[in-house]
Structures are given as C-alpha cells and as structure tokens.
C-alpha cells in the first residue's frame, strides 16, 4: 500500500468516525448518569431524517442540524420519561425507540415527500460542504510526508467532523473538570448519595439525556446532510450499536472511546478498500464477509479485550427513592 | 379490611398479593397500555393527514373481517408465537435476547438445507428432521453470545445485535454466491421438492372434509401451539425451568442454592434460539418452499413486544401474537387502501406498543391500583 492509498484510507476513517464519535459521546453522558441508552441508533436515524427534511424544505443545513438536535432531544425525553420518571426498563425503552423510529421515518418521508420513503436529494447549498483548511494545497505540495497528511486527512472535512473532534476534549472537560461532571459521575455510581446531598437524581439524568439527544441528533444530521445528500431508510445501519460498543470498549471514558471509534471506522475504511481486491494466498474475499468485519471485530473486542468492563455502577438500574 | 379481602377475592391473582386482583395486572393494564399506544398511533396517522378512525376500521376489517384475512392473521401470528416464546424464555433467565432475528435466519437456513437435501421424502419425515435441524441451528447461533455473556462478561444485548448483522451478511453471501438457483437472477435457492412442503391448513383440513379458504396458514401453526405447551411445561414444571427462573430472579441467591448461572444462561439462550428458528419452518418449509433473502423480516424484534404484552406466559403470548398478526395483516390492507400510508406504519404501531407495554408499563399502574383500593375499601367500610 503506497502512502497516498494509506492517506485515503485514513481520510475515510475520519469521515466514518465522526458520527460514531458524536453518538458514542452521547451514550457516554447517558450511561455516566446511570441510564443505559440502546436507543442511540433510533435517535441518530431520527436526526438524519429531521435534518434532511428540514434542510430540504428550508434550504439551510443549519436549520436541518437544529431540527435534528430537536428530534434527538425529543426522543431522549421520551426515554427519560419512561425510565427516569416511571422507572421503566431502559433496554426495552431504547429498543422501542429504535423500532418506532425505524418505522416512523420512512412513513413520514413517504407521506410528506412521496419519494418512496426517502427525502429529496439535497443540493449543494443545503448540505454541509467540506472546508479546506488554510494553506492545505501549498503545504500538501511543498512539505513531504506531513504536507499530504495535512491536505488529505486533516483538511477538507465538513464542519461537523471538526465539531466531533472538538467534542471529545470538551466532553472530557465537562465530565472530569466541571461541577456538573462531578455530579454526573456521582449519579451514575451512587445515586442515593447524590440524593442525600440534596441534588435531584432525576434532574441530573434528564440533563444528561438532553445532551445525549443533542449529540445523537447531530450525529444523524452528519449522515444525511454532510456525508450523504438526503435521507434513505435505515441509513444508520447499526452505527448506533457500534457507537455503544465503542463506548464499552472505551470503558466509558472520552479519549479511549475516541480511539475505539477510530478503530471501528478504520475497519470500515479498510473494508471498502478490500472489496474486490485479491489478497495473496486467499484470493478475493466475498464482499459480505468484508462488510461484517466491524461487527465481528466488536464481538471479538468485547469478548477478549474488555472482558469484565466496569460500567458505571448504577447504570441500568432505575432510581427509586425509598429502596 | 380482612373481610373485604376475602369477599372480593383479592390476593388470589398473580400480582402482588393483597393489592389488586390478578386480572388487573394481567389483562386490564396491558389493554390500557395498548389503548395508549393506539391513541398515539392515531396521532401519527393524523400527522400524515388521514382519518385515524377510518384507518382503524380498515385495520380491523382487514385482519378479521373475512375468512381469508383470518388465515393470513394466523399465519403471521405463527411467527410471532415462535419469537415471542423465544424472547420470553430468555426473559425468565433475566436475559434480553435481541438476537431472535439472526437466530431465526440461521435456523431457517438449516431448515432450508434440510428441504433441499431431502427432496422426494414425504413431508412428515422432512418436517421432523427440519425441526431438529432448525432447533440446532438457532441454538448454535444463540450459544455463542450466551457463552460470551456467561464466561466472558460481554454484554448479551450488544453481542446478539452484532450476531444479527453477521447472520444477515452470511445469508446474503450464501444466497448470492452459493445457494442461488442456477440461471437465476434473484438471490434465492431452487424450490424444494413438492413432496417436502409442509401442508397448508386449507389442504390439511380439506382432507378431513373441513373447507376453509386458501391462505398461507400451514401446519407450523399447530407446532407453534405445541411449543407453547412445551414451554409452559418446561418453564414451570421442570427442574431446569425452575433453575432458569431462579437465576433470572436473583443470580446471587441461585449461586447460594447451588444453581450455576452460567450453565442456565447458556441453556435458556439455546432454547430461545431454537424457538426463534421455527420461524423458518413457517416461512421456508411452509410458505416460500425455498430459501429467500430476508424471510425473517423483523419478526425477531416483534417477539420482544409479544413477550412483553403477553407477560412472558404462553397464553398471553398467543393472544399478543394474534394482536400483532392482526396488525400485520390489517396493516397491509391499510397500505393498500390509503395511498399516503405505507407498510412501515405497522412498525410504528409496533414500536409504540413496545414503548407503552414494556417501558411505560408503570404509567397507569399506580393510579389503577389506587383506584382499586379505594373502590374496594368503600363497600367494606359501608358494611
């Protein structure tokens, strides 16, 4: 593999990692507050649909992003109402949201746009376009090795990729350095202690889920208004679950989660590269086997490397005051 | 209060003793949750710009309104009984099996291979072999996530989801590259020998002189009911079922009682996978008579809703499966009648039922119980 091929694989990795990172950070806030969120997939899908629909109607990707964030938060509030207010089963609630959205998005697209469950294809002004960072072309030609790396991998992405990159240190700061983060971690480990300190457990969990909804919405908006040009049904294709796996693999910490996302994205980028390429000694691997690579990797990683990952202690358990 | 308790029969139900009769927990609350789900579904239909009442009427007529429709409803219900039982057996062990879809797919593959290999054999032989092969296939596909959960602590929800995706990839590969009928474009296997086909219900009943209209309903339905009885016996009347329920109730207590959680996790998941696999019996051997791409069509996920609605009891599961079968059959009728509604509307209703019956099951509980205590206390106080 020559250097430019390697760079294009890395470029693909960054593109695929961006929505994974946003969704995994969303899951991080939810699970750190003690609420398991398997509904990341559904919220991303809802975000993707809302963004594409709003961008198509208004002509602005920013309004699309706003709609996506709104849709994500709305679904998060459904999850919070079921699991925090009514102590419902968190996995069931998340699954319900996934199934609901999987049905709702094509239904609404079908009824509103009459294009067989899709939104209209977005024109160039209605999408987030790639941004060339300053001096990308100059440096790319002039500086060896690092120049092309800067031009191909670091420059030339849309604003949401850079937002996802910034979201990681921001999340780390919030979780580890802010007062909200301290309380967030506490409520995920020992909610009754937080309750005793006079802080509302439910309130904190609602706040965490608002952040979670906003981030998943943005992740969905990335899929339909930045990476793609419109909504197609089931366009998340398991990405929400992969994000959840990355979160577990990253042991519920922002930086390791980022690397887990990059690893999954790399598997995906390599997967695209490998399609139809003959590997010495093996021959051409059927495309379906390459496509299952990220999923197999997830199973292997969860089985082998993480083993007994220590989740936030209260995660998955509804908090009832008089227990 | 004691006299009031005996007079109204309170405490005889399955619910919390001394609080409300069993039928409130097992019938009234599920129905209330279902109504709530349907109300929200109506709002969605309103948002699309159609009349929800007219839609509900089409839904009802389309599922039960004429004999053929009933056959279709029962045919869909057959699948949901299998996946509902599958989810419930895992639930009894405290496991959330989201992998019914993949287990049904791989189990169906095994059943399809039996159908391809046993051409010319009479159908009872093929069906018997297919049941065993399918059960083994589904159980094998559930075994790996179960083993990883029991021994390695990897989260079963995540691994079963991943196994759904892996199963889908494998099946696509097999049907596109390996099993595809020669000279054919669409990814499906050749048709099985007609002798191996599971008889349709209208054929089977026709032979004994009972005339019913043609529908895809086949003998798998009878096997589904048999599975209900088997699961009931297994879960509540065998030592293994008792151990599984103990692990599901309290893993630590099970350990103290000398019950191995990991062994029971694997057992429960294997049975769960085997039950899910029988979807293949209905679809592959009963209706399509060949392996086709995506014959499971999301029934593994519907099983979650069926198990939740049916309170993890075979009788409840049959009723809930009938409900979802009606939704499916009525839903296709709905999509046919209303140009702005498509088949995915059924998935919306499904999601809402899972939300209200599963996650929001406590929504009305406290209020209904309070209401009950008040109405029960009043006559006792008067007397």
XYZ file of C-alpha atoms in Angstrom, chain B residues 66-73 75 200-204 206 210-218:
24
model
C -63.462 -12.116 6.282
C -62.249 -15.758 6.448
C -59.211 -15.338 4.205
C -57.989 -12.442 6.312
C -58.206 -14.582 9.429
C -55.992 -17.185 7.740
C -53.388 -14.514 6.974
C -53.622 -13.145 10.510
C -50.121 -17.179 9.541
C -51.270 -25.691 4.129
C -54.078 -25.622 6.628
C -56.708 -25.482 3.905
C -55.212 -28.659 2.360
C -54.874 -30.489 5.664
C -59.758 -30.207 3.286
C -63.485 -29.150 6.501
C -63.471 -26.386 3.920
C -61.581 -23.172 4.720
C -60.410 -20.526 2.257
C -56.862 -20.609 0.910
C -54.197 -18.749 2.880
C -50.520 -19.215 3.728
C -51.545 -20.649 7.100
C -49.864 -24.057 7.385
